[in-house]
Amino acid sequence: MIDRTLWSYQNIAAHLRVQRDTVRSYRKHGLMPPPDVVEDGRSYWYADTVRSWAAARPRSRG
């Protein structure tokens, strides 16, 4: 089943356990996928998009 729940920066930050500004920085530097939906100038990603991206991204050392 596909999860089409829309996630904001805040939802993504909670999923990744980072600050919202960190997620904004990822986007600014082209490190995350483009938004699936833009409404009223706000960007949103499907939960499945974020989960797939997060699973494929390199982990930090530490």
mmCIF file with all atom_site columns, N, CA and C in Angstrom:
data_model
loop_
_atom_site.group_PDB
_atom_site.id
_atom_site.type_symbol
_atom_site.label_atom_id
_atom_site.label_alt_id
_atom_site.label_comp_id
_atom_site.label_asym_id
_atom_site.label_entity_id
_atom_site.label_seq_id
_atom_site.pdbx_PDB_ins_code
_atom_site.Cartn_x
_atom_site.Cartn_y
_atom_site.Cartn_z
_atom_site.occupancy
_atom_site.B_iso_or_equiv
_atom_site.pdbx_formal_charge
_atom_site.auth_seq_id
_atom_site.auth_comp_id
_atom_site.auth_asym_id
_atom_site.auth_atom_id
_atom_site.pdbx_PDB_model_num
ATOM 1   N N  . MET A 1 1  ? 0.835  -1.182 0.000  1.00 0.00 ? 1  MET A N  1
ATOM 2   C CA . MET A 1 1  ? 0.000  0.000  0.000  1.00 0.00 ? 1  MET A CA 1
ATOM 3   C C  . MET A 1 1  ? 0.885  1.252  0.000  1.00 0.00 ? 1  MET A C  1
ATOM 4   N N  . ILE A 1 2  ? 0.563  2.198  -0.825 1.00 0.00 ? 2  ILE A N  1
ATOM 5   C CA . ILE A 1 2  ? 1.341  3.424  -0.966 1.00 0.00 ? 2  ILE A CA 1
ATOM 6   C C  . ILE A 1 2  ? 0.843  4.458  0.045  1.00 0.00 ? 2  ILE A C  1
ATOM 7   N N  . ASP A 1 3  ? 1.782  5.080  0.753  1.00 0.00 ? 3  ASP A N  1
ATOM 8   C CA . ASP A 1 3  ? 1.431  6.105  1.739  1.00 0.00 ? 3  ASP A CA 1
ATOM 9   C C  . ASP A 1 3  ? 1.568  7.475  1.088  1.00 0.00 ? 3  ASP A C  1
ATOM 10  N N  . ARG A 1 4  ? 0.444  8.106  0.800  1.00 0.00 ? 4  ARG A N  1
ATOM 11  C CA . ARG A 1 4  ? 0.432  9.423  0.164  1.00 0.00 ? 4  ARG A CA 1
ATOM 12  C C  . ARG A 1 4  ? 0.172  10.538 1.183  1.00 0.00 ? 4  ARG A C  1
ATOM 13  N N  . THR A 1 5  ? 0.443  10.262 2.444  1.00 0.00 ? 5  THR A N  1
ATOM 14  C CA . THR A 1 5  ? 0.337  11.303 3.458  1.00 0.00 ? 5  THR A CA 1
ATOM 15  C C  . THR A 1 5  ? 1.367  12.377 3.138  1.00 0.00 ? 5  THR A C  1
ATOM 16  N N  . LEU A 1 6  ? 0.956  13.626 3.173  1.00 0.00 ? 6  LEU A N  1
ATOM 17  C CA . LEU A 1 6  ? 1.876  14.714 2.870  1.00 0.00 ? 6  LEU A CA 1
ATOM 18  C C  . LEU A 1 6  ? 2.628  15.126 4.124  1.00 0.00 ? 6  LEU A C  1
ATOM 19  N N  . TRP A 1 7  ? 3.939  15.227 3.994  1.00 0.00 ? 7  TRP A N  1
ATOM 20  C CA . TRP A 1 7  ? 4.808  15.622 5.101  1.00 0.00 ? 7  TRP A CA 1
ATOM 21  C C  . TRP A 1 7  ? 5.419  16.984 4.822  1.00 0.00 ? 7  TRP A C  1
ATOM 22  N N  . SER A 1 8  ? 5.429  17.799 5.861  1.00 0.00 ? 8  SER A N  1
ATOM 23  C CA . SER A 1 8  ? 6.075  19.112 5.811  1.00 0.00 ? 8  SER A CA 1
ATOM 24  C C  . SER A 1 8  ? 7.517  18.973 6.299  1.00 0.00 ? 8  SER A C  1
ATOM 25  N N  . TYR A 1 9  ? 8.220  20.089 6.321  1.00 0.00 ? 9  TYR A N  1
ATOM 26  C CA . TYR A 1 9  ? 9.573  20.074 6.872  1.00 0.00 ? 9  TYR A CA 1
ATOM 27  C C  . TYR A 1 9  ? 9.570  19.534 8.301  1.00 0.00 ? 9  TYR A C  1
ATOM 28  N N  . GLN A 1 10 ? 8.574  19.925 9.081  1.00 0.00 ? 10 GLN A N  1
ATOM 29  C CA . GLN A 1 10 ? 8.501  19.500 10.476 1.00 0.00 ? 10 GLN A CA 1
ATOM 30  C C  . GLN A 1 10 ? 8.342  17.984 10.586 1.00 0.00 ? 10 GLN A C  1
ATOM 31  N N  . ASN A 1 11 ? 7.476  17.399 9.760  1.00 0.00 ? 11 ASN A N  1
ATOM 32  C CA . ASN A 1 11 ? 7.283  15.945 9.782  1.00 0.00 ? 11 ASN A CA 1
ATOM 33  C C  . ASN A 1 11 ? 8.560  15.213 9.382  1.00 0.00 ? 11 ASN A C  1
ATOM 34  N N  . ILE A 1 12 ? 9.238  15.730 8.369  1.00 0.00 ? 12 ILE A N  1
ATOM 35  C CA . ILE A 1 12 ? 10.476 15.108 7.909  1.00 0.00 ? 12 ILE A CA 1
ATOM 36  C C  . ILE A 1 12 ? 11.540 15.191 8.997  1.00 0.00 ? 12 ILE A C  1
ATOM 37  N N  . ALA A 1 13 ? 11.640 16.360 9.631  1.00 0.00 ? 13 ALA A N  1
ATOM 38  C CA . ALA A 1 13 ? 12.615 16.536 10.709 1.00 0.00 ? 13 ALA A CA 1
ATOM 39  C C  . ALA A 1 13 ? 12.353 15.549 11.839 1.00 0.00 ? 13 ALA A C  1
ATOM 40  N N  . ALA A 1 14 ? 11.106 15.363 12.202 1.00 0.00 ? 14 ALA A N  1
ATOM 41  C CA . ALA A 1 14 ? 10.771 14.411 13.268 1.00 0.00 ? 14 ALA A CA 1
ATOM 42  C C  . ALA A 1 14 ? 11.151 12.998 12.856 1.00 0.00 ? 14 ALA A C  1
ATOM 43  N N  . HIS A 1 15 ? 10.893 12.632 11.619 1.00 0.00 ? 15 HIS A N  1
ATOM 44  C CA . HIS A 1 15 ? 11.232 11.298 11.121 1.00 0.00 ? 15 HIS A CA 1
ATOM 45  C C  . HIS A 1 15 ? 12.741 11.059 11.152 1.00 0.00 ? 15 HIS A C  1
ATOM 46  N N  . LEU A 1 16 ? 13.507 12.074 10.768 1.00 0.00 ? 16 LEU A N  1
ATOM 47  C CA . LEU A 1 16 ? 14.965 11.955 10.707 1.00 0.00 ? 16 LEU A CA 1
ATOM 48  C C  . LEU A 1 16 ? 15.627 12.232 12.051 1.00 0.00 ? 16 LEU A C  1
ATOM 49  N N  . ARG A 1 17 ? 14.860 12.761 12.984 1.00 0.00 ? 17 ARG A N  1
ATOM 50  C CA . ARG A 1 17 ? 15.378 13.160 14.307 1.00 0.00 ? 17 ARG A CA 1
ATOM 51  C C  . ARG A 1 17 ? 16.448 14.243 14.183 1.00 0.00 ? 17 ARG A C  1
ATOM 52  N N  . VAL A 1 18 ? 16.097 15.259 13.393 1.00 0.00 ? 18 VAL A N  1
ATOM 53  C CA . VAL A 1 18 ? 16.955 16.430 13.223 1.00 0.00 ? 18 VAL A CA 1
ATOM 54  C C  . VAL A 1 18 ? 16.085 17.675 13.366 1.00 0.00 ? 18 VAL A C  1
ATOM 55  N N  . GLN A 1 19 ? 16.713 18.830 13.357 1.00 0.00 ? 19 GLN A N  1
ATOM 56  C CA . GLN A 1 19 ? 15.983 20.095 13.416 1.00 0.00 ? 19 GLN A CA 1
ATOM 57  C C  . GLN A 1 19 ? 15.360 20.408 12.060 1.00 0.00 ? 19 GLN A C  1
ATOM 58  N N  . ARG A 1 20 ? 14.276 21.162 12.081 1.00 0.00 ? 20 ARG A N  1
ATOM 59  C CA . ARG A 1 20 ? 13.602 21.552 10.838 1.00 0.00 ? 20 ARG A CA 1
ATOM 60  C C  . ARG A 1 20 ? 14.554 22.316 9.920  1.00 0.00 ? 20 ARG A C  1
ATOM 61  N N  . ASP A 1 21 ? 15.392 23.173 10.495 1.00 0.00 ? 21 ASP A N  1
ATOM 62  C CA . ASP A 1 21 ? 16.343 23.932 9.669  1.00 0.00 ? 21 ASP A CA 1
ATOM 63  C C  . ASP A 1 21 ? 17.350 23.023 8.976  1.00 0.00 ? 21 ASP A C  1
ATOM 64  N N  . THR A 1 22 ? 17.644 21.883 9.567  1.00 0.00 ? 22 THR A N  1
ATOM 65  C CA . THR A 1 22 ? 18.539 20.919 8.926  1.00 0.00 ? 22 THR A CA 1
ATOM 66  C C  . THR A 1 22 ? 17.906 20.394 7.644  1.00 0.00 ? 22 THR A C  1
ATOM 67  N N  . VAL A 1 23 ? 16.619 20.089 7.707  1.00 0.00 ? 23 VAL A N  1
ATOM 68  C CA . VAL A 1 23 ? 15.903 19.602 6.512  1.00 0.00 ? 23 VAL A CA 1
ATOM 69  C C  . VAL A 1 23 ? 15.866 20.698 5.457  1.00 0.00 ? 23 VAL A C  1
ATOM 70  N N  . ARG A 1 24 ? 15.638 21.922 5.867  1.00 0.00 ? 24 ARG A N  1
ATOM 71  C CA . ARG A 1 24 ? 15.651 23.040 4.911  1.00 0.00 ? 24 ARG A CA 1
ATOM 72  C C  . ARG A 1 24 ? 17.019 23.167 4.244  1.00 0.00 ? 24 ARG A C  1
ATOM 73  N N  . SER A 1 25 ? 18.070 22.949 5.021  1.00 0.00 ? 25 SER A N  1
ATOM 74  C CA . SER A 1 25 ? 19.421 23.000 4.472  1.00 0.00 ? 25 SER A CA 1
ATOM 75  C C  . SER A 1 25 ? 19.645 21.878 3.466  1.00 0.00 ? 25 SER A C  1
ATOM 76  N N  . TYR A 1 26 ? 19.148 20.680 3.775  1.00 0.00 ? 26 TYR A N  1
ATOM 77  C CA . TYR A 1 26 ? 19.254 19.560 2.829  1.00 0.00 ? 26 TYR A CA 1
ATOM 78  C C  . TYR A 1 26 ? 18.628 19.958 1.494  1.00 0.00 ? 26 TYR A C  1
ATOM 79  N N  . ARG A 1 27 ? 17.452 20.554 1.551  1.00 0.00 ? 27 ARG A N  1
ATOM 80  C CA . ARG A 1 27 ? 16.773 20.935 0.315  1.00 0.00 ? 27 ARG A CA 1
ATOM 81  C C  . ARG A 1 27 ? 17.549 22.027 -0.417 1.00 0.00 ? 27 ARG A C  1
ATOM 82  N N  . LYS A 1 28 ? 17.993 23.030 0.322  1.00 0.00 ? 28 LYS A N  1
ATOM 83  C CA . LYS A 1 28 ? 18.729 24.150 -0.267 1.00 0.00 ? 28 LYS A CA 1
ATOM 84  C C  . LYS A 1 28 ? 19.968 23.663 -1.018 1.00 0.00 ? 28 LYS A C  1
ATOM 85  N N  . HIS A 1 29 ? 20.603 22.630 -0.491 1.00 0.00 ? 29 HIS A N  1
ATOM 86  C CA . HIS A 1 29 ? 21.827 22.112 -1.094 1.00 0.00 ? 29 HIS A CA 1
ATOM 87  C C  . HIS A 1 29 ? 21.575 20.942 -2.052 1.00 0.00 ? 29 HIS A C  1
ATOM 88  N N  . GLY A 1 30 ? 20.315 20.702 -2.383 1.00 0.00 ? 30 GLY A N  1
ATOM 89  C CA . GLY A 1 30 ? 19.982 19.671 -3.364 1.00 0.00 ? 30 GLY A CA 1
ATOM 90  C C  . GLY A 1 30 ? 20.186 18.253 -2.871 1.00 0.00 ? 30 GLY A C  1
ATOM 91  N N  . LEU A 1 31 ? 20.107 18.060 -1.562 1.00 0.00 ? 31 LEU A N  1
ATOM 92  C CA . LEU A 1 31 ? 20.362 16.740 -0.989 1.00 0.00 ? 31 LEU A CA 1
ATOM 93  C C  . LEU A 1 31 ? 19.099 15.915 -0.763 1.00 0.00 ? 31 LEU A C  1
ATOM 94  N N  . MET A 1 32 ? 17.956 16.449 -1.130 1.00 0.00 ? 32 MET A N  1
ATOM 95  C CA . MET A 1 32 ? 16.723 15.682 -0.974 1.00 0.00 ? 32 MET A CA 1
ATOM 96  C C  . MET A 1 32 ? 15.875 15.812 -2.234 1.00 0.00 ? 32 MET A C  1
ATOM 97  N N  . PRO A 1 33 ? 14.912 14.940 -2.395 1.00 0.00 ? 33 PRO A N  1
ATOM 98  C CA . PRO A 1 33 ? 14.109 14.982 -3.622 1.00 0.00 ? 33 PRO A CA 1
ATOM 99  C C  . PRO A 1 33 ? 13.265 16.252 -3.693 1.00 0.00 ? 33 PRO A C  1
ATOM 100 N N  . PRO A 1 34 ? 12.876 16.624 -4.903 1.00 0.00 ? 34 PRO A N  1
ATOM 101 C CA . PRO A 1 34 ? 12.000 17.790 -5.032 1.00 0.00 ? 34 PRO A CA 1
ATOM 102 C C  . PRO A 1 34 ? 10.653 17.500 -4.377 1.00 0.00 ? 34 PRO A C  1
ATOM 103 N N  . PRO A 1 35 ? 9.941  18.531 -3.952 1.00 0.00 ? 35 PRO A N  1
ATOM 104 C CA . PRO A 1 35 ? 8.638  18.302 -3.319 1.00 0.00 ? 35 PRO A CA 1
ATOM 105 C C  . PRO A 1 35 ? 7.664  17.624 -4.278 1.00 0.00 ? 35 PRO A C  1
ATOM 106 N N  . ASP A 1 36 ? 6.812  16.793 -3.704 1.00 0.00 ? 36 ASP A N  1
ATOM 107 C CA . ASP A 1 36 ? 5.767  16.140 -4.503 1.00 0.00 ? 36 ASP A CA 1
ATOM 108 C C  . ASP A 1 36 ? 4.603  17.091 -4.753 1.00 0.00 ? 36 ASP A C  1
ATOM 109 N N  . VAL A 1 37 ? 4.381  17.993 -3.811 1.00 0.00 ? 37 VAL A N  1
ATOM 110 C CA . VAL A 1 37 ? 3.268  18.936 -3.898 1.00 0.00 ? 37 VAL A CA 1
ATOM 111 C C  . VAL A 1 37 ? 3.734  20.284 -3.379 1.00 0.00 ? 37 VAL A C  1
ATOM 112 N N  . VAL A 1 38 ? 3.335  21.356 -4.059 1.00 0.00 ? 38 VAL A N  1
ATOM 113 C CA . VAL A 1 38 ? 3.557  22.711 -3.561 1.00 0.00 ? 38 VAL A CA 1
ATOM 114 C C  . VAL A 1 38 ? 2.196  23.385 -3.515 1.00 0.00 ? 38 VAL A C  1
ATOM 115 N N  . GLU A 1 39 ? 1.793  23.807 -2.326 1.00 0.00 ? 39 GLU A N  1
ATOM 116 C CA . GLU A 1 39 ? 0.506  24.481 -2.139 1.00 0.00 ? 39 GLU A CA 1
ATOM 117 C C  . GLU A 1 39 ? 0.747  25.808 -1.448 1.00 0.00 ? 39 GLU A C  1
ATOM 118 N N  . ASP A 1 40 ? 0.259  26.883 -2.033 1.00 0.00 ? 40 ASP A N  1
ATOM 119 C CA . ASP A 1 40 ? 0.412  28.211 -1.441 1.00 0.00 ? 40 ASP A CA 1
ATOM 120 C C  . ASP A 1 40 ? 1.867  28.515 -1.089 1.00 0.00 ? 40 ASP A C  1
ATOM 121 N N  . GLY A 1 41 ? 2.787  28.071 -1.929 1.00 0.00 ? 41 GLY A N  1
ATOM 122 C CA . GLY A 1 41 ? 4.198  28.329 -1.715 1.00 0.00 ? 41 GLY A CA 1
ATOM 123 C C  . GLY A 1 41 ? 4.867  27.426 -0.690 1.00 0.00 ? 41 GLY A C  1
ATOM 124 N N  . ARG A 1 42 ? 4.132  26.482 -0.135 1.00 0.00 ? 42 ARG A N  1
ATOM 125 C CA . ARG A 1 42 ? 4.691  25.551 0.849  1.00 0.00 ? 42 ARG A CA 1
ATOM 126 C C  . ARG A 1 42 ? 4.940  24.197 0.200  1.00 0.00 ? 42 ARG A C  1
ATOM 127 N N  . SER A 1 43 ? 6.065  23.606 0.545  1.00 0.00 ? 43 SER A N  1
ATOM 128 C CA . SER A 1 43 ? 6.465  22.335 -0.051 1.00 0.00 ? 43 SER A CA 1
ATOM 129 C C  . SER A 1 43 ? 6.070  21.172 0.845  1.00 0.00 ? 43 SER A C  1
ATOM 130 N N  . TYR A 1 44 ? 5.629  20.091 0.196  1.00 0.00 ? 44 TYR A N  1
ATOM 131 C CA . TYR A 1 44 ? 5.250  18.871 0.905  1.00 0.00 ? 44 TYR A CA 1
ATOM 132 C C  . TYR A 1 44 ? 5.756  17.665 0.130  1.00 0.00 ? 44 TYR A C  1
ATOM 133 N N  . TRP A 1 45 ? 6.067  16.619 0.857  1.00 0.00 ? 45 TRP A N  1
ATOM 134 C CA . TRP A 1 45 ? 6.538  15.377 0.270  1.00 0.00 ? 45 TRP A CA 1
ATOM 135 C C  . TRP A 1 45 ? 5.639  14.248 0.745  1.00 0.00 ? 45 TRP A C  1
ATOM 136 N N  . TYR A 1 46 ? 5.416  13.264 -0.126 1.00 0.00 ? 46 TYR A N  1
ATOM 137 C CA . TYR A 1 46 ? 4.697  12.069 0.305  1.00 0.00 ? 46 TYR A CA 1
ATOM 138 C C  . TYR A 1 46 ? 5.562  11.320 1.312  1.00 0.00 ? 46 TYR A C  1
ATOM 139 N N  . ALA A 1 47 ? 4.930  10.724 2.286  1.00 0.00 ? 47 ALA A N  1
ATOM 140 C CA . ALA A 1 47 ? 5.663  9.969  3.304  1.00 0.00 ? 47 ALA A CA 1
ATOM 141 C C  . ALA A 1 47 ? 6.552  8.914  2.664  1.00 0.00 ? 47 ALA A C  1
ATOM 142 N N  . ASP A 1 48 ? 6.054  8.228  1.658  1.00 0.00 ? 48 ASP A N  1
ATOM 143 C CA . ASP A 1 48 ? 6.855  7.199  0.987  1.00 0.00 ? 48 ASP A CA 1
ATOM 144 C C  . ASP A 1 48 ? 8.074  7.787  0.278  1.00 0.00 ? 48 ASP A C  1
ATOM 145 N N  . THR A 1 49 ? 7.935  8.975  -0.270 1.00 0.00 ? 49 THR A N  1
ATOM 146 C CA . THR A 1 49 ? 9.074  9.641  -0.907 1.00 0.00 ? 49 THR A CA 1
ATOM 147 C C  . THR A 1 49 ? 10.173 9.872  0.120  1.00 0.00 ? 49 THR A C  1
ATOM 148 N N  . VAL A 1 50 ? 9.788  10.380 1.285  1.00 0.00 ? 50 VAL A N  1
ATOM 149 C CA . VAL A 1 50 ? 10.764 10.675 2.338  1.00 0.00 ? 50 VAL A CA 1
ATOM 150 C C  . VAL A 1 50 ? 11.386 9.393  2.873  1.00 0.00 ? 50 VAL A C  1
ATOM 151 N N  . ARG A 1 51 ? 10.566 8.395  3.115  1.00 0.00 ? 51 ARG A N  1
ATOM 152 C CA . ARG A 1 51 ? 11.096 7.131  3.648  1.00 0.00 ? 51 ARG A CA 1
ATOM 153 C C  . ARG A 1 51 ? 12.095 6.494  2.686  1.00 0.00 ? 51 ARG A C  1
ATOM 154 N N  . SER A 1 52 ? 11.777 6.506  1.398  1.00 0.00 ? 52 SER A N  1
ATOM 155 C CA . SER A 1 52 ? 12.699 5.930  0.400  1.00 0.00 ? 52 SER A CA 1
ATOM 156 C C  . SER A 1 52 ? 13.996 6.716  0.338  1.00 0.00 ? 52 SER A C  1
ATOM 157 N N  . TRP A 1 53 ? 13.884 8.037  0.327  1.00 0.00 ? 53 TRP A N  1
ATOM 158 C CA . TRP A 1 53 ? 15.070 8.892  0.294  1.00 0.00 ? 53 TRP A CA 1
ATOM 159 C C  . TRP A 1 53 ? 15.917 8.684  1.549  1.00 0.00 ? 53 TRP A C  1
ATOM 160 N N  . ALA A 1 54 ? 15.265 8.667  2.699  1.00 0.00 ? 54 ALA A N  1
ATOM 161 C CA . ALA A 1 54 ? 15.998 8.513  3.964  1.00 0.00 ? 54 ALA A CA 1
ATOM 162 C C  . ALA A 1 54 ? 16.712 7.156  4.044  1.00 0.00 ? 54 ALA A C  1
ATOM 163 N N  . ALA A 1 55 ? 16.082 6.129  3.535  1.00 0.00 ? 55 ALA A N  1
ATOM 164 C CA . ALA A 1 55 ? 16.694 4.793  3.566  1.00 0.00 ? 55 ALA A CA 1
ATOM 165 C C  . ALA A 1 55 ? 17.920 4.705  2.654  1.00 0.00 ? 55 ALA A C  1
ATOM 166 N N  . ALA A 1 56 ? 17.928 5.498  1.595  1.00 0.00 ? 56 ALA A N  1
ATOM 167 C CA . ALA A 1 56 ? 19.019 5.423  0.611  1.00 0.00 ? 56 ALA A CA 1
ATOM 168 C C  . ALA A 1 56 ? 20.151 6.392  0.906  1.00 0.00 ? 56 ALA A C  1
ATOM 169 N N  . ARG A 1 57 ? 19.929 7.366  1.793  1.00 0.00 ? 57 ARG A N  1
ATOM 170 C CA . ARG A 1 57 ? 20.971 8.377  2.012  1.00 0.00 ? 57 ARG A CA 1
ATOM 171 C C  . ARG A 1 57 ? 22.080 7.824  2.901  1.00 0.00 ? 57 ARG A C  1
ATOM 172 N N  . PRO A 1 58 ? 23.283 8.307  2.673  1.00 0.00 ? 58 PRO A N  1
ATOM 173 C CA . PRO A 1 58 ? 24.414 7.825  3.490  1.00 0.00 ? 58 PRO A CA 1
ATOM 174 C C  . PRO A 1 58 ? 24.232 8.244  4.945  1.00 0.00 ? 58 PRO A C  1
ATOM 175 N N  . ARG A 1 59 ? 24.646 7.386  5.823  1.00 0.00 ? 59 ARG A N  1
ATOM 176 C CA . ARG A 1 59 ? 24.576 7.687  7.256  1.00 0.00 ? 59 ARG A CA 1
ATOM 177 C C  . ARG A 1 59 ? 25.811 8.477  7.671  1.00 0.00 ? 59 ARG A C  1
ATOM 178 N N  . SER A 1 60 ? 25.625 9.338  8.658  1.00 0.00 ? 60 SER A N  1
ATOM 179 C CA . SER A 1 60 ? 26.771 10.095 9.158  1.00 0.00 ? 60 SER A CA 1
ATOM 180 C C  . SER A 1 60 ? 27.636 9.211  10.039 1.00 0.00 ? 60 SER A C  1
ATOM 181 N N  . ARG A 1 61 ? 28.890 9.538  10.073 1.00 0.00 ? 61 ARG A N  1
ATOM 182 C CA . ARG A 1 61 ? 29.801 8.798  10.949 1.00 0.00 ? 61 ARG A CA 1
ATOM 183 C C  . ARG A 1 61 ? 29.700 9.398  12.334 1.00 0.00 ? 61 ARG A C  1
ATOM 184 N N  . GLY A 1 62 ? 29.650 8.580  13.337 1.00 0.00 ? 62 GLY A N  1
ATOM 185 C CA . GLY A 1 62 ? 29.601 9.139  14.663 1.00 0.00 ? 62 GLY A CA 1
ATOM 186 C C  . GLY A 1 62 ? 28.784 8.364  15.520 1.00 0.00 ? 62 GLY A C  1
#
